[in-house]
Tab-separated table of C-alpha atoms and ligand atoms in Angstrom:
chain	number	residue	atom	x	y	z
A	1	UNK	CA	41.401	96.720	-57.909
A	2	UNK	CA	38.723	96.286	-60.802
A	3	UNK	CA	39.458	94.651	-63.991
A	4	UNK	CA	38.315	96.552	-66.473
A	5	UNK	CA	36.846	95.508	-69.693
A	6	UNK	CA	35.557	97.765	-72.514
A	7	UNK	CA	33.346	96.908	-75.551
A	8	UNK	CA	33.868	98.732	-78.533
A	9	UNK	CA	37.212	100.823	-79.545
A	10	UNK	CA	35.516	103.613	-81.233
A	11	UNK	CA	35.778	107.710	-80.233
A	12	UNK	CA	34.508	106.471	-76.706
A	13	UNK	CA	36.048	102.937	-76.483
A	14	UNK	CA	39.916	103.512	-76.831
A	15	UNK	CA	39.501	106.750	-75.226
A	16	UNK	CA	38.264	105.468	-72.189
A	17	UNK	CA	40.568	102.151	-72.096
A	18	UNK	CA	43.837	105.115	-72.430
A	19	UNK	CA	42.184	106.704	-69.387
A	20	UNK	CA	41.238	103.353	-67.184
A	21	UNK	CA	44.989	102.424	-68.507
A	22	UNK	CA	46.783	105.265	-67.300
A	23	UNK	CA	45.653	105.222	-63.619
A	24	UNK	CA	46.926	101.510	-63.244
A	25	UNK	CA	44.520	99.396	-64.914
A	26	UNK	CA	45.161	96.261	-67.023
A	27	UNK	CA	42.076	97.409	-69.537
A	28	UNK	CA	40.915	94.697	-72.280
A	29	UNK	CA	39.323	96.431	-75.158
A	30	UNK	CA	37.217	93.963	-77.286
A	31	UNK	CA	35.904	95.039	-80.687
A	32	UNK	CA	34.571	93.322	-83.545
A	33	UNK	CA	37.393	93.127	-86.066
A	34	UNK	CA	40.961	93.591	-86.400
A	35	UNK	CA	40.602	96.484	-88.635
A	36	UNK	CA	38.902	98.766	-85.661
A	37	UNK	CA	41.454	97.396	-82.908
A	38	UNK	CA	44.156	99.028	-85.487
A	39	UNK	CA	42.372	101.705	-85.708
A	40	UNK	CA	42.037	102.242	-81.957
A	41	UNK	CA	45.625	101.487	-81.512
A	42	UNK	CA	46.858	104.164	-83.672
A	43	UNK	CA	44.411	106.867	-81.709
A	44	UNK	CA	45.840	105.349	-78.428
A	45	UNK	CA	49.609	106.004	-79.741
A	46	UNK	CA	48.698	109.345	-81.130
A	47	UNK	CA	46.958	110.708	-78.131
A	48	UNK	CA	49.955	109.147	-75.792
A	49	UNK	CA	52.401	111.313	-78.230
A	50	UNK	CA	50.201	113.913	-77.272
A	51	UNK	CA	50.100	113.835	-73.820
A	52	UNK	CA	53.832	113.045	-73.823
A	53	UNK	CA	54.897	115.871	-75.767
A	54	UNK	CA	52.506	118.184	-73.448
A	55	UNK	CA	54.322	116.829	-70.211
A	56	UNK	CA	51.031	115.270	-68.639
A	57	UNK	CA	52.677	111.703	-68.832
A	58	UNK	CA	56.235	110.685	-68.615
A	59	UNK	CA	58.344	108.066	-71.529
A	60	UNK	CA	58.067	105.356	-68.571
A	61	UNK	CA	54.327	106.127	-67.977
A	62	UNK	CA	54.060	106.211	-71.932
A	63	UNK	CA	55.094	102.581	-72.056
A	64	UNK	CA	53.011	101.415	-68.751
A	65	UNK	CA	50.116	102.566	-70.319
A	66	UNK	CA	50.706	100.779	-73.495
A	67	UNK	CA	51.186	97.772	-71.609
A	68	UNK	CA	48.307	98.273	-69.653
A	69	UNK	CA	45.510	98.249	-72.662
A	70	UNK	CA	45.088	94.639	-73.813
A	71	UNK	CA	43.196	94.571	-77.140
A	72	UNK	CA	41.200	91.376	-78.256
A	73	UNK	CA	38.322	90.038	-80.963
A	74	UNK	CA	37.230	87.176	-78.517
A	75	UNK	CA	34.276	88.129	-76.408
A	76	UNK	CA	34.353	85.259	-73.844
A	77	UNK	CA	37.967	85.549	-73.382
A	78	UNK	CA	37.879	89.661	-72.970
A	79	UNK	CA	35.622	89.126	-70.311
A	80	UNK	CA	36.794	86.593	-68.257
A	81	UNK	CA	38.274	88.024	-65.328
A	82	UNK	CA	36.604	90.902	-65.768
A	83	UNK	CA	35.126	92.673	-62.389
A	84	UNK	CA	33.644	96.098	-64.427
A	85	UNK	CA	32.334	95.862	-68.019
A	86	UNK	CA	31.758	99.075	-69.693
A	87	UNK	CA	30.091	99.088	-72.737
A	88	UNK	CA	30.970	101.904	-75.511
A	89	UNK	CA	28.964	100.428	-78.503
A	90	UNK	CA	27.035	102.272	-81.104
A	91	UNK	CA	24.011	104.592	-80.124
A	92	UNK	CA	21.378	101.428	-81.107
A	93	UNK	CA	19.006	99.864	-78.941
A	94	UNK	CA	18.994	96.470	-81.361
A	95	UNK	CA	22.681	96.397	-81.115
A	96	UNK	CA	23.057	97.079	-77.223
A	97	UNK	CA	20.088	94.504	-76.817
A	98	UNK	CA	22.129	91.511	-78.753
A	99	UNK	CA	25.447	92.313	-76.861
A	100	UNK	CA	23.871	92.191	-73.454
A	101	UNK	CA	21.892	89.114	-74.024
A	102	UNK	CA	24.910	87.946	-75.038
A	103	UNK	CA	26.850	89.071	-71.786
A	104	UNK	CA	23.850	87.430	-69.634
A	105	UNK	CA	25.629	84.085	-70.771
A	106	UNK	CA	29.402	85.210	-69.606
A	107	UNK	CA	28.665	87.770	-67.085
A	108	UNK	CA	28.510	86.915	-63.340
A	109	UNK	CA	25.832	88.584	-60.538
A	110	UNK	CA	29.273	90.430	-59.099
A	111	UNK	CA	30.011	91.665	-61.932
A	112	UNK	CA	29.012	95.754	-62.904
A	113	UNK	CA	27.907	96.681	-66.283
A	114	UNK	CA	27.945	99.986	-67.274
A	115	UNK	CA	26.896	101.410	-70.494
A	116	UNK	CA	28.624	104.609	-71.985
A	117	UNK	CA	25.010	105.885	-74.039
A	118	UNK	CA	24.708	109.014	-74.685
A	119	UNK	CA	21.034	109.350	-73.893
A	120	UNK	CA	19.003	106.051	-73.404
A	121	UNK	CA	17.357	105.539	-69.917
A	122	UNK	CA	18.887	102.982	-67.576
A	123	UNK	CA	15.489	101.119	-67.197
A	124	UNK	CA	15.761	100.981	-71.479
A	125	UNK	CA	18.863	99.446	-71.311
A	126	UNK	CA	18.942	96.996	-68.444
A	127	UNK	CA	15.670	95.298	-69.297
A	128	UNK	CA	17.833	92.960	-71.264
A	129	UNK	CA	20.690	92.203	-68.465
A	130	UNK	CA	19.875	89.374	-66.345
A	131	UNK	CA	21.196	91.922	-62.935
A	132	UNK	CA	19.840	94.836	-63.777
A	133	UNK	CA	20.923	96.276	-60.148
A	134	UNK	CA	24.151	95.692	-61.730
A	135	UNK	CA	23.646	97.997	-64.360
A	136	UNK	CA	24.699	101.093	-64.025
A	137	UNK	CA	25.320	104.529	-66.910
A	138	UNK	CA	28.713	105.703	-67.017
A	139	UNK	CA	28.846	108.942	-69.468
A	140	UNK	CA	32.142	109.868	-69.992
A	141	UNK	CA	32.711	112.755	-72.482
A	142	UNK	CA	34.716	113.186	-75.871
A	143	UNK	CA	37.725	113.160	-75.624
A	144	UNK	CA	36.983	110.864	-72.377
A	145	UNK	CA	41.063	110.828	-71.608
A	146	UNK	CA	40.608	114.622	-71.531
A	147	UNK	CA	37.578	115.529	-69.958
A	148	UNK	CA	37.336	114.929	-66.945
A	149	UNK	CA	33.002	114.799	-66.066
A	150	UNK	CA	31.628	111.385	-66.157
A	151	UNK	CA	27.231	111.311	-65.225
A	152	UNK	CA	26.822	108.339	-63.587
A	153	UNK	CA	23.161	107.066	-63.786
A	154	UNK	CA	21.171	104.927	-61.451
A	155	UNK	CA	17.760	103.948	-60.467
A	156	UNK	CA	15.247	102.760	-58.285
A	157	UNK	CA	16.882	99.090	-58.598
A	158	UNK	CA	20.580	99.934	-58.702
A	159	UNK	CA	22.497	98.459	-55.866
A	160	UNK	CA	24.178	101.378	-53.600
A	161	UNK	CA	27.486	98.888	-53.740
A	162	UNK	CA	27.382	99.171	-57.454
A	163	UNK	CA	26.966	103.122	-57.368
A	164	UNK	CA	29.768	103.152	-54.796
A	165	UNK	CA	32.293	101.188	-56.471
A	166	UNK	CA	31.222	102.685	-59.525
A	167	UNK	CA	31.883	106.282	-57.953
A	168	UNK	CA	35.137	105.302	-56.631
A	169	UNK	CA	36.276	103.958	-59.770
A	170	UNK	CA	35.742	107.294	-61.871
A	171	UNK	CA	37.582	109.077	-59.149
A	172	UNK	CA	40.255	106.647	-59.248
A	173	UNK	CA	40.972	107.901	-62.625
A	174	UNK	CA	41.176	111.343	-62.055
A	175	UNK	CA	37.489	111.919	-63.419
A	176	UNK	CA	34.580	114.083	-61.398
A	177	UNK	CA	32.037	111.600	-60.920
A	178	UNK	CA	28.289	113.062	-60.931
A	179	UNK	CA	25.265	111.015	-59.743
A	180	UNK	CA	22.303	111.560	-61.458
A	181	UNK	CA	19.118	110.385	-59.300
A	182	UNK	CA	16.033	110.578	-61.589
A	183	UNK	CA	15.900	109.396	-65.341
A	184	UNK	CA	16.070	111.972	-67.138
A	185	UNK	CA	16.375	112.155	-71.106
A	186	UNK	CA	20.260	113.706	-71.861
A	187	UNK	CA	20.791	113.263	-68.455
A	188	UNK	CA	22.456	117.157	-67.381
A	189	UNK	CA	25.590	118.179	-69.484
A	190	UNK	CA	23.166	117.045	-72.738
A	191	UNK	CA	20.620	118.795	-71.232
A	192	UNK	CA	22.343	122.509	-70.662
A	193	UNK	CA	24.426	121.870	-73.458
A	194	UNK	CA	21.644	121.187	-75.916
A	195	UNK	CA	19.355	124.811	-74.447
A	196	UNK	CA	22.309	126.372	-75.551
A	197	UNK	CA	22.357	124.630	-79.178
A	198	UNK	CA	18.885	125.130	-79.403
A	199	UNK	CA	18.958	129.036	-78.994
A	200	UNK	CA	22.182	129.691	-81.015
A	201	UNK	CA	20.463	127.868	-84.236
A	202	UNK	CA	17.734	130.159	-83.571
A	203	UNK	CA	19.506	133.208	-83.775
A	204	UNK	CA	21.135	132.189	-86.840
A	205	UNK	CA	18.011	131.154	-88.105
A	206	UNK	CA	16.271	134.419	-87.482
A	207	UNK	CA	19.314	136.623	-88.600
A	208	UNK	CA	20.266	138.419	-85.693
A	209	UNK	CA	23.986	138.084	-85.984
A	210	UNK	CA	26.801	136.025	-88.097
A	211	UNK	CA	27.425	132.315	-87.127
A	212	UNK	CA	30.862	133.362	-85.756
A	213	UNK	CA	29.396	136.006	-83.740
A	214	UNK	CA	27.140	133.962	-82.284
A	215	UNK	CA	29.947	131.427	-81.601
A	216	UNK	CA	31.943	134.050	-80.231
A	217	UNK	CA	29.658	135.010	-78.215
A	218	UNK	CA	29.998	131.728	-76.103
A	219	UNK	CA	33.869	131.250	-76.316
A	220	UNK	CA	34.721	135.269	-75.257
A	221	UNK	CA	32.107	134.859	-72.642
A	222	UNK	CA	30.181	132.595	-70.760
A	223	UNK	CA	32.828	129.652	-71.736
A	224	UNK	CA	35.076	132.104	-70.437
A	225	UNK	CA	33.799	131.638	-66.190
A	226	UNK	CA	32.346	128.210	-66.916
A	227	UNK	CA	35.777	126.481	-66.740
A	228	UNK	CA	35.702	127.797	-63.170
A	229	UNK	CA	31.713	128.329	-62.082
A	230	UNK	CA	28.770	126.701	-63.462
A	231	UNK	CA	25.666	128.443	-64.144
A	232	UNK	CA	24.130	128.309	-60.198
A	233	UNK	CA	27.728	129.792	-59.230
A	234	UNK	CA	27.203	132.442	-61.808
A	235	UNK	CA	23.981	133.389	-60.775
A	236	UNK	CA	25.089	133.731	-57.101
A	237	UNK	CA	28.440	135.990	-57.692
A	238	UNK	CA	26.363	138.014	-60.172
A	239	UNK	CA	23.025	138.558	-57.917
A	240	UNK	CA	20.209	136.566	-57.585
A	241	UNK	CA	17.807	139.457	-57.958
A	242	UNK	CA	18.790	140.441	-61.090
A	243	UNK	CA	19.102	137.012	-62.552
A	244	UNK	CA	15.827	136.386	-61.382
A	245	UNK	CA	14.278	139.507	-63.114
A	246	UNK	CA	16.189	139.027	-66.290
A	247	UNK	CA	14.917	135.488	-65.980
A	248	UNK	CA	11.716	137.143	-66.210
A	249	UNK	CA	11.425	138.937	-68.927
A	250	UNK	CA	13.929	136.805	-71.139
A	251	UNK	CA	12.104	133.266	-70.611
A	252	UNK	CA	9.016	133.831	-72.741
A	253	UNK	CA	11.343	135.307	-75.646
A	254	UNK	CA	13.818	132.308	-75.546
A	255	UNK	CA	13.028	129.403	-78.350
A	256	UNK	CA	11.603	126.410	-77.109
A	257	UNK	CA	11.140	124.565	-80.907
A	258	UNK	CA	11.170	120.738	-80.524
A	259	UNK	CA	12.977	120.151	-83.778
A	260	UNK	CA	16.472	120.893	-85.074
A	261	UNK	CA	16.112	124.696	-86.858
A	262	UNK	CA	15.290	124.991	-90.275
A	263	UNK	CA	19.678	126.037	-90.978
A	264	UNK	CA	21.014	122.465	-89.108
A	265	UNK	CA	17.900	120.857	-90.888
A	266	UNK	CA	18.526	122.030	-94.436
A	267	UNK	CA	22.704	121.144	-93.903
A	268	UNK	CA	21.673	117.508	-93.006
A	269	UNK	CA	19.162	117.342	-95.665
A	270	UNK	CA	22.185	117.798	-98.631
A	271	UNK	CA	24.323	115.634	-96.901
A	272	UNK	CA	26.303	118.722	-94.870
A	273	UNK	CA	27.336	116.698	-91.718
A	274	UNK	CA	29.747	118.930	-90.564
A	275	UNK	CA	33.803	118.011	-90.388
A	276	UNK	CA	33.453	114.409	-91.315
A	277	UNK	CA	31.968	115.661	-94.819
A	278	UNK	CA	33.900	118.917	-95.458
A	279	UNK	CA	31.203	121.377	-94.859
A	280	UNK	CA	28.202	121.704	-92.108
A	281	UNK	CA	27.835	125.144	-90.705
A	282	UNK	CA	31.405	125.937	-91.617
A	283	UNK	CA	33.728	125.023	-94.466
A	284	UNK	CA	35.871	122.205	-93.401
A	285	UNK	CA	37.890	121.915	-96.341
A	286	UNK	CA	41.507	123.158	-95.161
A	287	UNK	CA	43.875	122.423	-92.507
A	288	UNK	CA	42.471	124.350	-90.152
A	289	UNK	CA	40.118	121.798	-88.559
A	290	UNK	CA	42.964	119.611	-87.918
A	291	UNK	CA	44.245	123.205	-86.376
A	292	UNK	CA	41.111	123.710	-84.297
A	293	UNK	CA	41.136	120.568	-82.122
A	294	UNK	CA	44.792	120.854	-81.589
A	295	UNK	CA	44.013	123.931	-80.447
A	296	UNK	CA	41.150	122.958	-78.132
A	297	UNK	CA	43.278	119.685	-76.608
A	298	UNK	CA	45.796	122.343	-75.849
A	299	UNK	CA	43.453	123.952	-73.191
A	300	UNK	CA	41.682	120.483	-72.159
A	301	UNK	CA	45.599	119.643	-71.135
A	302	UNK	CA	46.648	122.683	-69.817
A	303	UNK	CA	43.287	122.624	-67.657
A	304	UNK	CA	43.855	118.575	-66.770
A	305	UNK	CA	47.297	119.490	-65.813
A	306	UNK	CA	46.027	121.949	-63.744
A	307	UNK	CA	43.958	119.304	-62.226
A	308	UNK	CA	46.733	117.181	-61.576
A	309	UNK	CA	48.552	119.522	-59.684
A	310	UNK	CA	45.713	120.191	-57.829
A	311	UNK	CA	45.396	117.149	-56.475
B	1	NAD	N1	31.114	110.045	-79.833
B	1	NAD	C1	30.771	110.810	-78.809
B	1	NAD	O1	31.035	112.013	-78.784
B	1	NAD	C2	30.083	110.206	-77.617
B	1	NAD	C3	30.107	110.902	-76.394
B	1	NAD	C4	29.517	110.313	-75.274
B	1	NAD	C5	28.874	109.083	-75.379
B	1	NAD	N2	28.850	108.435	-76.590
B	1	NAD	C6	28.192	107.116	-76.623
B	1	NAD	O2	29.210	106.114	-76.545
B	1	NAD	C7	28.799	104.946	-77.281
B	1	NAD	C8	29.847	104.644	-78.336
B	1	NAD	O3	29.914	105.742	-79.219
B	1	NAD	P1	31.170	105.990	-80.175
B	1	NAD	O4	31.054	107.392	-80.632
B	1	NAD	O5	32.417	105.525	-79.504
B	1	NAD	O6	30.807	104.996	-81.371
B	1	NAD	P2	31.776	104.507	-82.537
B	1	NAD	O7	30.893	104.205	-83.679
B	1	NAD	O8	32.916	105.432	-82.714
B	1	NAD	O9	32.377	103.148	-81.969
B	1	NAD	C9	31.594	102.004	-81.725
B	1	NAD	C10	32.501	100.811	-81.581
B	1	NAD	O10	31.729	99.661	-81.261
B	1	NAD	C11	32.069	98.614	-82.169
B	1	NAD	N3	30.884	97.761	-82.295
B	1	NAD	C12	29.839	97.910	-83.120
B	1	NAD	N4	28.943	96.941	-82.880
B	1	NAD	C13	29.461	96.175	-81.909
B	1	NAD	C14	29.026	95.007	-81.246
B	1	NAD	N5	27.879	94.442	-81.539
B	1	NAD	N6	29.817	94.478	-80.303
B	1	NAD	C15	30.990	95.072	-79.995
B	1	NAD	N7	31.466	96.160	-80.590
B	1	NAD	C16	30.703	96.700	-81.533
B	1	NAD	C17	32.452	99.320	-83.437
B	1	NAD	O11	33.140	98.484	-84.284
B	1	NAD	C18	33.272	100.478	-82.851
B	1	NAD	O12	34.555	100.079	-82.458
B	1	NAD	C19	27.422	105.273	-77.852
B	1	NAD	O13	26.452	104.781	-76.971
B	1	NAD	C20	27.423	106.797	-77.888
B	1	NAD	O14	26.130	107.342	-77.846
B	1	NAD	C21	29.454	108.957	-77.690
């Protein structure tokens, strides 16, 4: 069984450590400060409530898991016994650079580091661990303890041992494990999720219906079959030969800017970041955002549970 070890205890950090924790593993969480480790602590104990209250994990389970998630601010000692590292660390090249040079001292040539970024390449990152064969992405999604996809990235250099236990790791915890072969910028679920992104805040942008239409237009639709069959699956059930000619004619008519639209541009611009500053392309100034992700953990559980009980 690997010891697990996770750096940083932001959105991604404790998330992860409460999934690695609840399917077993004793999970150290390092993080800079005190004031952070609180911070992920109280997430941890609000999103055990949560699955508690929603029947996914039982009061025993509740306190295993607790048990199970170490949290520390020494780096040496964190890592010690440590078999898999992952690294959930801020989005900076600079930063990730310092913390593995740092790991090159502590970290042993059996040991696999993952990193949890959101877009860099693996040959970006690993030019700064001493085994970069041992170096391996690990995407999980937010909220990783409710999501279940994790893109697991590897390269020419990557040893197969380290994508297998990798693999087996992710499915250990009740994830689905993709392996993505060829580095690719976004790797996929950035990728397909961004196209999507890219043509909404054109429509809004050119007028052709109200931002909650065109949200709606997702959620009562094609986020409707996708919890069930991806876009390939679609395709097939729906007829290749007429997504092919609507593919046809619809291509050359679909945006392909290479810059946010001018609407997410001008809302960054005056400081309009979304829910974290009250406003972005909605208000955010009532309860109902608080409303809105209770609302959407609702489903992810009801669909993890469904998971569960699958397997
Ligand atoms: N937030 C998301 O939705 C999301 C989704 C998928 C992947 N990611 C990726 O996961 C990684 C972490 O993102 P996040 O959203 O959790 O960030 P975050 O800012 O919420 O948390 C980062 C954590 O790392 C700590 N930290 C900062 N510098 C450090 C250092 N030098 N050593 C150790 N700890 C340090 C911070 O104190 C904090 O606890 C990033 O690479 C991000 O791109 C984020």
């Amino acid at each position: 069984m690997e010891n697990i070890t996770i750096i940083g205890s932001g959105t991604m950090g404790h998330s992860i450590a409460l999934s690695t924790a609840w399917a077993g593993y004793k999970t150290q969480v390092y993080s800079l400060n005190n004031s952070d480790l609180d911070l992920a602590k109280k997430e941890i104990e609000n999103k055990l409530d949560d699955l508690y209250s929603n029947e996914l994990i039982t009061e025993k389970q509740l306190r295993e898991i607790k048990k199970n998630i170490i949290f520390s601010t020494n780096l040496e000692k964190t890592v010690e016994y440590a078999t898999f590292v992952i690294e959930a660390i801020p989005e900076d090249l600079e930063i990730k650079k310092e913390l593995y040079t740092r790991l090159n001292g502590l970290l042993d040539e059996d040991i696999i580091l993952t990193s949890n970024t959101s877009g860099f390449t693996l040959n970006q990152l690993s030019q700064f661990y001493n085994f970069p064969e041992n170096f391996i992405i690990t995407h999980f999604w937010n909220p990783a303890h409710l999501i279940p996809l994790v893109e697991i990235v590897k390269n020419d250099v990557t040893r197969q041992s380290v994508v297998n236990r990798t693999t087996n790791l992710i499915e250990t915890i009740g994830k689905k494990p993709i392996l993505i072969q060829k580095e690719i910028p976004g790797f996929i679920g950035n990728r397909l999720q961004y196209a999507l992104f890219r043509e909404a805040q054109s429509l809004l942008d050119k007028g052709v219906a109200s931002k909650e239409d065109i949200d709606a237009a997702v959620t009562y639709s094609v986020g409707r079959r996708y919890p069930i069959i991806g876009p390939l699956m679609t395709a097939d059930l729906g007829g290749l030969d007429t997504f092919s000619s609507i593919s046809n004619y619809l291509f050359e008519d679909l945006n392909t800017d290479k810059f946010s639209g001018e609407t997410l541009a001008r809302h960054v611009q005056s400081g309009e970041l979304g829910y974290k500053t009250g406003k972005g392309f909605y208000n955010w100034d009532g309860p109902l955002p608080q409303e809105i992700i209770n609302k959407r953990d609702e489903i992810l559980m009801y669909f993890l549970k469904r998971d569960l009980e699958e397997k």
